Amino acid sequence: GLALALDRPTAGVSSLAAVAWRAFDATPALTTCGVWLDGARGDVFAAAYERPTGADTSWPPVAITAATVATPAETLRQWQ
């Protein structure tokens, strides 16, 4: 829409990755981050990330689990 009208490039960004990036940006000592977003009907969208290494240590976060949708209890079981 807007990017097309203004002839600007775009990039798709996962909401989970964006939340992880914000956590890494706000907390420099943080090395891993688990992100849960409300998935409605008792589920959560979840993924775990670690801080990237190299010149830019905040973007993009490195996924250490695949994004999932499950109940909070099931997500915890998967992450243990």
PDB file of N, CA and C in Angstrom:
ATOM      1  N   GLY A   1       0.790  -1.180   0.000  1.00  0.00           N
ATOM      2  CA  GLY A   1       0.000   0.000   0.000  1.00  0.00           C
ATOM      3  C   GLY A   1       0.840   1.254   0.000  1.00  0.00           C
ATOM      4  N   LEU A   2       1.155   1.751   1.187  1.00  0.00           N
ATOM      5  CA  LEU A   2       1.853   3.025   1.326  1.00  0.00           C
ATOM      6  C   LEU A   2       3.252   2.966   0.714  1.00  0.00           C
ATOM      7  N   ALA A   3       3.991   1.885   0.971  1.00  0.00           N
ATOM      8  CA  ALA A   3       5.339   1.761   0.412  1.00  0.00           C
ATOM      9  C   ALA A   3       5.294   1.729  -1.110  1.00  0.00           C
ATOM     10  N   LEU A   4       4.318   1.050  -1.674  1.00  0.00           N
ATOM     11  CA  LEU A   4       4.176   0.995  -3.125  1.00  0.00           C
ATOM     12  C   LEU A   4       3.876   2.382  -3.680  1.00  0.00           C
ATOM     13  N   ALA A   5       2.967   3.091  -3.029  1.00  0.00           N
ATOM     14  CA  ALA A   5       2.596   4.429  -3.493  1.00  0.00           C
ATOM     15  C   ALA A   5       3.775   5.399  -3.428  1.00  0.00           C
ATOM     16  N   LEU A   6       4.636   5.228  -2.432  1.00  0.00           N
ATOM     17  CA  LEU A   6       5.789   6.114  -2.270  1.00  0.00           C
ATOM     18  C   LEU A   6       7.054   5.570  -2.928  1.00  0.00           C
ATOM     19  N   ASP A   7       6.920   4.415  -3.614  1.00  0.00           N
ATOM     20  CA  ASP A   7       8.042   3.762  -4.285  1.00  0.00           C
ATOM     21  C   ASP A   7       9.196   3.513  -3.314  1.00  0.00           C
ATOM     22  N   ARG A   8       8.860   2.922  -2.157  1.00  0.00           N
ATOM     23  CA  ARG A   8       9.846   2.607  -1.122  1.00  0.00           C
ATOM     24  C   ARG A   8       9.995   1.093  -0.997  1.00  0.00           C
ATOM     25  N   PRO A   9      11.190   0.616  -0.675  1.00  0.00           N
ATOM     26  CA  PRO A   9      11.371  -0.821  -0.466  1.00  0.00           C
ATOM     27  C   PRO A   9      10.700  -1.269   0.833  1.00  0.00           C
ATOM     28  N   THR A  10      10.345  -2.526   0.882  1.00  0.00           N
ATOM     29  CA  THR A  10       9.745  -3.088   2.082  1.00  0.00           C
ATOM     30  C   THR A  10      10.471  -4.379   2.450  1.00  0.00           C
ATOM     31  N   ALA A  11      10.272  -4.784   3.686  1.00  0.00           N
ATOM     32  CA  ALA A  11      10.824  -6.052   4.157  1.00  0.00           C
ATOM     33  C   ALA A  11       9.839  -6.647   5.148  1.00  0.00           C
ATOM     34  N   GLY A  12       9.549  -7.913   4.990  1.00  0.00           N
ATOM     35  CA  GLY A  12       8.673  -8.595   5.936  1.00  0.00           C
ATOM     36  C   GLY A  12       9.422  -8.911   7.217  1.00  0.00           C
ATOM     37  N   VAL A  13       8.786  -8.650   8.341  1.00  0.00           N
ATOM     38  CA  VAL A  13       9.409  -8.908   9.642  1.00  0.00           C
ATOM     39  C   VAL A  13       8.389  -9.627  10.521  1.00  0.00           C
ATOM     40  N   SER A  14       8.779 -10.737  11.083  1.00  0.00           N
ATOM     41  CA  SER A  14       7.932 -11.475  12.012  1.00  0.00           C
ATOM     42  C   SER A  14       7.675 -10.634  13.258  1.00  0.00           C
ATOM     43  N   SER A  15       6.447 -10.647  13.742  1.00  0.00           N
ATOM     44  CA  SER A  15       6.128  -9.940  14.991  1.00  0.00           C
ATOM     45  C   SER A  15       6.940 -10.510  16.149  1.00  0.00           C
ATOM     46  N   LEU A  16       7.132 -11.824  16.164  1.00  0.00           N
ATOM     47  CA  LEU A  16       7.921 -12.455  17.230  1.00  0.00           C
ATOM     48  C   LEU A  16       9.365 -11.960  17.184  1.00  0.00           C
ATOM     49  N   ALA A  17       9.952 -11.894  15.994  1.00  0.00           N
ATOM     50  CA  ALA A  17      11.324 -11.409  15.855  1.00  0.00           C
ATOM     51  C   ALA A  17      11.424  -9.935  16.241  1.00  0.00           C
ATOM     52  N   ALA A  18      10.412  -9.150  15.902  1.00  0.00           N
ATOM     53  CA  ALA A  18      10.425  -7.731  16.254  1.00  0.00           C
ATOM     54  C   ALA A  18      10.401  -7.537  17.770  1.00  0.00           C
ATOM     55  N   VAL A  19       9.627  -8.346  18.477  1.00  0.00           N
ATOM     56  CA  VAL A  19       9.589  -8.253  19.941  1.00  0.00           C
ATOM     57  C   VAL A  19      10.941  -8.663  20.527  1.00  0.00           C
ATOM     58  N   ALA A  20      11.536  -9.725  19.982  1.00  0.00           N
ATOM     59  CA  ALA A  20      12.859 -10.158  20.457  1.00  0.00           C
ATOM     60  C   ALA A  20      13.886  -9.066  20.218  1.00  0.00           C
ATOM     61  N   TRP A  21      13.855  -8.441  19.041  1.00  0.00           N
ATOM     62  CA  TRP A  21      14.794  -7.363  18.744  1.00  0.00           C
ATOM     63  C   TRP A  21      14.656  -6.239  19.765  1.00  0.00           C
ATOM     64  N   ARG A  22      13.412  -5.888  20.092  1.00  0.00           N
ATOM     65  CA  ARG A  22      13.183  -4.807  21.066  1.00  0.00           C
ATOM     66  C   ARG A  22      13.745  -5.186  22.435  1.00  0.00           C
ATOM     67  N   ALA A  23      13.567  -6.443  22.822  1.00  0.00           N
ATOM     68  CA  ALA A  23      14.118  -6.897  24.112  1.00  0.00           C
ATOM     69  C   ALA A  23      15.639  -6.833  24.109  1.00  0.00           C
ATOM     70  N   PHE A  24      16.278  -7.287  23.024  1.00  0.00           N
ATOM     71  CA  PHE A  24      17.739  -7.236  22.934  1.00  0.00           C
ATOM     72  C   PHE A  24      18.236  -5.790  22.912  1.00  0.00           C
ATOM     73  N   ASP A  25      17.514  -4.929  22.205  1.00  0.00           N
ATOM     74  CA  ASP A  25      17.900  -3.528  22.112  1.00  0.00           C
ATOM     75  C   ASP A  25      17.790  -2.833  23.468  1.00  0.00           C
ATOM     76  N   ALA A  26      16.764  -3.169  24.233  1.00  0.00           N
ATOM     77  CA  ALA A  26      16.529  -2.521  25.529  1.00  0.00           C
ATOM     78  C   ALA A  26      17.403  -3.080  26.651  1.00  0.00           C
ATOM     79  N   THR A  27      17.868  -4.325  26.468  1.00  0.00           N
ATOM     80  CA  THR A  27      18.621  -4.987  27.536  1.00  0.00           C
ATOM     81  C   THR A  27      19.925  -5.544  26.965  1.00  0.00           C
ATOM     82  N   PRO A  28      20.982  -4.754  26.934  1.00  0.00           N
ATOM     83  CA  PRO A  28      22.228  -5.173  26.297  1.00  0.00           C
ATOM     84  C   PRO A  28      22.820  -6.475  26.838  1.00  0.00           C
ATOM     85  N   ALA A  29      22.595  -6.801  28.102  1.00  0.00           N
ATOM     86  CA  ALA A  29      23.160  -8.025  28.678  1.00  0.00           C
ATOM     87  C   ALA A  29      22.369  -9.280  28.303  1.00  0.00           C
ATOM     88  N   LEU A  30      21.184  -9.105  27.756  1.00  0.00           N
ATOM     89  CA  LEU A  30      20.318 -10.238  27.416  1.00  0.00           C
ATOM     90  C   LEU A  30      20.914 -11.019  26.250  1.00  0.00           C
ATOM     91  N   THR A  31      21.046 -12.341  26.402  1.00  0.00           N
ATOM     92  CA  THR A  31      21.610 -13.164  25.324  1.00  0.00           C
ATOM     93  C   THR A  31      20.579 -14.071  24.683  1.00  0.00           C
ATOM     94  N   THR A  32      19.541 -14.468  25.426  1.00  0.00           N
ATOM     95  CA  THR A  32      18.456 -15.264  24.856  1.00  0.00           C
ATOM     96  C   THR A  32      17.127 -14.652  25.281  1.00  0.00           C
ATOM     97  N   CYS A  33      16.113 -14.909  24.455  1.00  0.00           N
ATOM     98  CA  CYS A  33      14.816 -14.286  24.698  1.00  0.00           C
ATOM     99  C   CYS A  33      13.711 -15.211  24.191  1.00  0.00           C
ATOM    100  N   GLY A  34      12.750 -15.508  25.043  1.00  0.00           N
ATOM    101  CA  GLY A  34      11.564 -16.250  24.637  1.00  0.00           C
ATOM    102  C   GLY A  34      10.415 -15.269  24.454  1.00  0.00           C
ATOM    103  N   VAL A  35       9.738 -15.342  23.330  1.00  0.00           N
ATOM    104  CA  VAL A  35       8.659 -14.400  23.027  1.00  0.00           C
ATOM    105  C   VAL A  35       7.349 -15.152  22.892  1.00  0.00           C
ATOM    106  N   TRP A  36       6.339 -14.667  23.600  1.00  0.00           N
ATOM    107  CA  TRP A  36       4.976 -15.204  23.482  1.00  0.00           C
ATOM    108  C   TRP A  36       4.051 -14.059  23.113  1.00  0.00           C
ATOM    109  N   LEU A  37       3.197 -14.286  22.148  1.00  0.00           N
ATOM    110  CA  LEU A  37       2.145 -13.332  21.799  1.00  0.00           C
ATOM    111  C   LEU A  37       0.804 -14.050  21.893  1.00  0.00           C
ATOM    112  N   ASP A  38      -0.208 -13.347  22.303  1.00  0.00           N
ATOM    113  CA  ASP A  38      -1.540 -13.930  22.445  1.00  0.00           C
ATOM    114  C   ASP A  38      -2.022 -14.477  21.102  1.00  0.00           C
ATOM    115  N   GLY A  39      -2.352 -15.749  21.094  1.00  0.00           N
ATOM    116  CA  GLY A  39      -2.866 -16.388  19.893  1.00  0.00           C
ATOM    117  C   GLY A  39      -4.371 -16.556  19.931  1.00  0.00           C
ATOM    118  N   ALA A  40      -5.003 -16.081  20.986  1.00  0.00           N
ATOM    119  CA  ALA A  40      -6.452 -16.196  21.193  1.00  0.00           C
ATOM    120  C   ALA A  40      -6.849 -17.646  21.446  1.00  0.00           C
ATOM    121  N   ARG A  41      -8.030 -17.816  21.964  1.00  0.00           N
ATOM    122  CA  ARG A  41      -8.586 -19.147  22.258  1.00  0.00           C
ATOM    123  C   ARG A  41      -7.667 -20.005  23.114  1.00  0.00           C
ATOM    124  N   GLY A  42      -6.917 -19.355  24.003  1.00  0.00           N
ATOM    125  CA  GLY A  42      -6.064 -20.103  24.924  1.00  0.00           C
ATOM    126  C   GLY A  42      -4.693 -20.472  24.387  1.00  0.00           C
ATOM    127  N   ASP A  43      -4.359 -20.059  23.182  1.00  0.00           N
ATOM    128  CA  ASP A  43      -3.065 -20.385  22.585  1.00  0.00           C
ATOM    129  C   ASP A  43      -2.133 -19.179  22.612  1.00  0.00           C
ATOM    130  N   VAL A  44      -0.854 -19.449  22.417  1.00  0.00           N
ATOM    131  CA  VAL A  44       0.148 -18.399  22.249  1.00  0.00           C
ATOM    132  C   VAL A  44       0.962 -18.695  20.997  1.00  0.00           C
ATOM    133  N   PHE A  45       1.388 -17.631  20.334  1.00  0.00           N
ATOM    134  CA  PHE A  45       2.400 -17.745  19.289  1.00  0.00           C
ATOM    135  C   PHE A  45       3.719 -17.578  20.007  1.00  0.00           C
ATOM    136  N   ALA A  46       4.676 -18.460  19.768  1.00  0.00           N
ATOM    137  CA  ALA A  46       5.912 -18.410  20.544  1.00  0.00           C
ATOM    138  C   ALA A  46       7.118 -18.776  19.690  1.00  0.00           C
ATOM    139  N   ALA A  47       8.248 -18.200  20.060  1.00  0.00           N
ATOM    140  CA  ALA A  47       9.545 -18.552  19.478  1.00  0.00           C
ATOM    141  C   ALA A  47      10.617 -18.076  20.444  1.00  0.00           C
ATOM    142  N   ALA A  48      11.756 -18.730  20.396  1.00  0.00           N
ATOM    143  CA  ALA A  48      12.894 -18.327  21.221  1.00  0.00           C
ATOM    144  C   ALA A  48      14.015 -17.851  20.303  1.00  0.00           C
ATOM    145  N   TYR A  49      14.726 -16.839  20.759  1.00  0.00           N
ATOM    146  CA  TYR A  49      15.776 -16.218  19.964  1.00  0.00           C
ATOM    147  C   TYR A  49      17.024 -16.037  20.802  1.00  0.00           C
ATOM    148  N   GLU A  50      18.164 -15.941  20.120  1.00  0.00           N
ATOM    149  CA  GLU A  50      19.378 -15.520  20.792  1.00  0.00           C
ATOM    150  C   GLU A  50      19.939 -14.313  20.068  1.00  0.00           C
ATOM    151  N   ARG A  51      20.697 -13.532  20.841  1.00  0.00           N
ATOM    152  CA  ARG A  51      21.280 -12.316  20.277  1.00  0.00           C
ATOM    153  C   ARG A  51      22.277 -12.701  19.183  1.00  0.00           C
ATOM    154  N   PRO A  52      22.234 -12.011  18.057  1.00  0.00           N
ATOM    155  CA  PRO A  52      23.213 -12.299  17.008  1.00  0.00           C
ATOM    156  C   PRO A  52      24.606 -11.836  17.412  1.00  0.00           C
ATOM    157  N   THR A  53      25.597 -12.411  16.789  1.00  0.00           N
ATOM    158  CA  THR A  53      26.975 -11.993  17.034  1.00  0.00           C
ATOM    159  C   THR A  53      27.474 -11.254  15.799  1.00  0.00           C
ATOM    160  N   GLY A  54      28.554 -10.576  15.935  1.00  0.00           N
ATOM    161  CA  GLY A  54      29.121  -9.839  14.810  1.00  0.00           C
ATOM    162  C   GLY A  54      28.968  -8.346  15.001  1.00  0.00           C
ATOM    163  N   ALA A  55      29.048  -7.617  13.902  1.00  0.00           N
ATOM    164  CA  ALA A  55      29.022  -6.149  13.948  1.00  0.00           C
ATOM    165  C   ALA A  55      27.715  -5.613  14.516  1.00  0.00           C
ATOM    166  N   ASP A  56      26.589  -6.161  14.080  1.00  0.00           N
ATOM    167  CA  ASP A  56      25.284  -5.700  14.585  1.00  0.00           C
ATOM    168  C   ASP A  56      24.744  -6.774  15.503  1.00  0.00           C
ATOM    169  N   THR A  57      24.793  -6.518  16.804  1.00  0.00           N
ATOM    170  CA  THR A  57      24.406  -7.539  17.777  1.00  0.00           C
ATOM    171  C   THR A  57      22.950  -7.434  18.195  1.00  0.00           C
ATOM    172  N   SER A  58      22.129  -6.787  17.380  1.00  0.00           N
ATOM    173  CA  SER A  58      20.709  -6.719  17.735  1.00  0.00           C
ATOM    174  C   SER A  58      19.795  -7.205  16.615  1.00  0.00           C
ATOM    175  N   TRP A  59      20.233  -7.126  15.339  1.00  0.00           N
ATOM    176  CA  TRP A  59      19.332  -7.497  14.243  1.00  0.00           C
ATOM    177  C   TRP A  59      20.070  -8.318  13.218  1.00  0.00           C
ATOM    178  N   PRO A  60      19.459  -9.327  12.642  1.00  0.00           N
ATOM    179  CA  PRO A  60      18.202  -9.929  13.085  1.00  0.00           C
ATOM    180  C   PRO A  60      18.449 -10.918  14.215  1.00  0.00           C
ATOM    181  N   PRO A  61      17.483 -11.068  15.116  1.00  0.00           N
ATOM    182  CA  PRO A  61      17.628 -12.080  16.161  1.00  0.00           C
ATOM    183  C   PRO A  61      17.723 -13.475  15.528  1.00  0.00           C
ATOM    184  N   VAL A  62      18.481 -14.346  16.147  1.00  0.00           N
ATOM    185  CA  VAL A  62      18.678 -15.695  15.626  1.00  0.00           C
ATOM    186  C   VAL A  62      17.650 -16.627  16.272  1.00  0.00           C
ATOM    187  N   ALA A  63      16.786 -17.220  15.467  1.00  0.00           N
ATOM    188  CA  ALA A  63      15.761 -18.129  16.001  1.00  0.00           C
ATOM    189  C   ALA A  63      16.421 -19.419  16.479  1.00  0.00           C
ATOM    190  N   ILE A  64      16.136 -19.795  17.722  1.00  0.00           N
ATOM    191  CA  ILE A  64      16.660 -21.064  18.238  1.00  0.00           C
ATOM    192  C   ILE A  64      15.537 -22.092  18.389  1.00  0.00           C
ATOM    193  N   THR A  65      14.292 -21.651  18.193  1.00  0.00           N
ATOM    194  CA  THR A  65      13.160 -22.572  18.047  1.00  0.00           C
ATOM    195  C   THR A  65      12.313 -22.045  16.895  1.00  0.00           C
ATOM    196  N   ALA A  66      11.621 -22.931  16.255  1.00  0.00           N
ATOM    197  CA  ALA A  66      10.689 -22.511  15.211  1.00  0.00           C
ATOM    198  C   ALA A  66       9.493 -21.831  15.865  1.00  0.00           C
ATOM    199  N   ALA A  67       8.877 -20.914  15.151  1.00  0.00           N
ATOM    200  CA  ALA A  67       7.650 -20.294  15.651  1.00  0.00           C
ATOM    201  C   ALA A  67       6.564 -21.359  15.744  1.00  0.00           C
ATOM    202  N   THR A  68       5.819 -21.338  16.849  1.00  0.00           N
ATOM    203  CA  THR A  68       4.758 -22.322  17.065  1.00  0.00           C
ATOM    204  C   THR A  68       3.494 -21.629  17.542  1.00  0.00           C
ATOM    205  N   VAL A  69       2.399 -22.352  17.466  1.00  0.00           N
ATOM    206  CA  VAL A  69       1.153 -21.932  18.106  1.00  0.00           C
ATOM    207  C   VAL A  69       0.685 -23.118  18.933  1.00  0.00           C
ATOM    208  N   ALA A  70       0.524 -22.891  20.229  1.00  0.00           N
ATOM    209  CA  ALA A  70       0.149 -23.967  21.158  1.00  0.00           C
ATOM    210  C   ALA A  70      -0.339 -23.319  22.448  1.00  0.00           C
ATOM    211  N   THR A  71      -0.810 -24.141  23.354  1.00  0.00           N
ATOM    212  CA  THR A  71      -1.195 -23.622  24.666  1.00  0.00           C
ATOM    213  C   THR A  71       0.083 -23.217  25.405  1.00  0.00           C
ATOM    214  N   PRO A  72      -0.031 -22.340  26.390  1.00  0.00           N
ATOM    215  CA  PRO A  72       1.155 -21.999  27.176  1.00  0.00           C
ATOM    216  C   PRO A  72       1.818 -23.225  27.806  1.00  0.00           C
ATOM    217  N   ALA A  73       1.023 -24.143  28.329  1.00  0.00           N
ATOM    218  CA  ALA A  73       1.588 -25.346  28.957  1.00  0.00           C
ATOM    219  C   ALA A  73       2.355 -26.186  27.942  1.00  0.00           C
ATOM    220  N   GLU A  74       1.819 -26.352  26.752  1.00  0.00           N
ATOM    221  CA  GLU A  74       2.501 -27.125  25.712  1.00  0.00           C
ATOM    222  C   GLU A  74       3.769 -26.424  25.267  1.00  0.00           C
ATOM    223  N   THR A  75       3.730 -25.122  25.168  1.00  0.00           N
ATOM    224  CA  THR A  75       4.929 -24.366  24.786  1.00  0.00           C
ATOM    225  C   THR A  75       6.030 -24.567  25.815  1.00  0.00           C
ATOM    226  N   LEU A  76       5.691 -24.497  27.087  1.00  0.00           N
ATOM    227  CA  LEU A  76       6.689 -24.728  28.135  1.00  0.00           C
ATOM    228  C   LEU A  76       7.266 -26.143  28.041  1.00  0.00           C
ATOM    229  N   ARG A  77       6.423 -27.129  27.799  1.00  0.00           N
ATOM    230  CA  ARG A  77       6.902 -28.507  27.658  1.00  0.00           C
ATOM    231  C   ARG A  77       7.875 -28.621  26.489  1.00  0.00           C
ATOM    232  N   GLN A  78       7.565 -27.965  25.381  1.00  0.00           N
ATOM    233  CA  GLN A  78       8.443 -28.020  24.204  1.00  0.00           C
ATOM    234  C   GLN A  78       9.791 -27.352  24.470  1.00  0.00           C
ATOM    235  N   TRP A  79       9.792 -26.318  25.306  1.00  0.00           N
ATOM    236  CA  TRP A  79      11.030 -25.562  25.552  1.00  0.00           C
ATOM    237  C   TRP A  79      11.893 -26.183  26.644  1.00  0.00           C
ATOM    238  N   GLN A  80      11.404 -27.171  27.373  1.00  0.00           N
ATOM    239  CA  GLN A  80      12.190 -27.765  28.449  1.00  0.00           C
ATOM    240  C   GLN A  80      13.197 -28.749  27.904  1.00  0.00           C
TER     241      GLN A  80
END
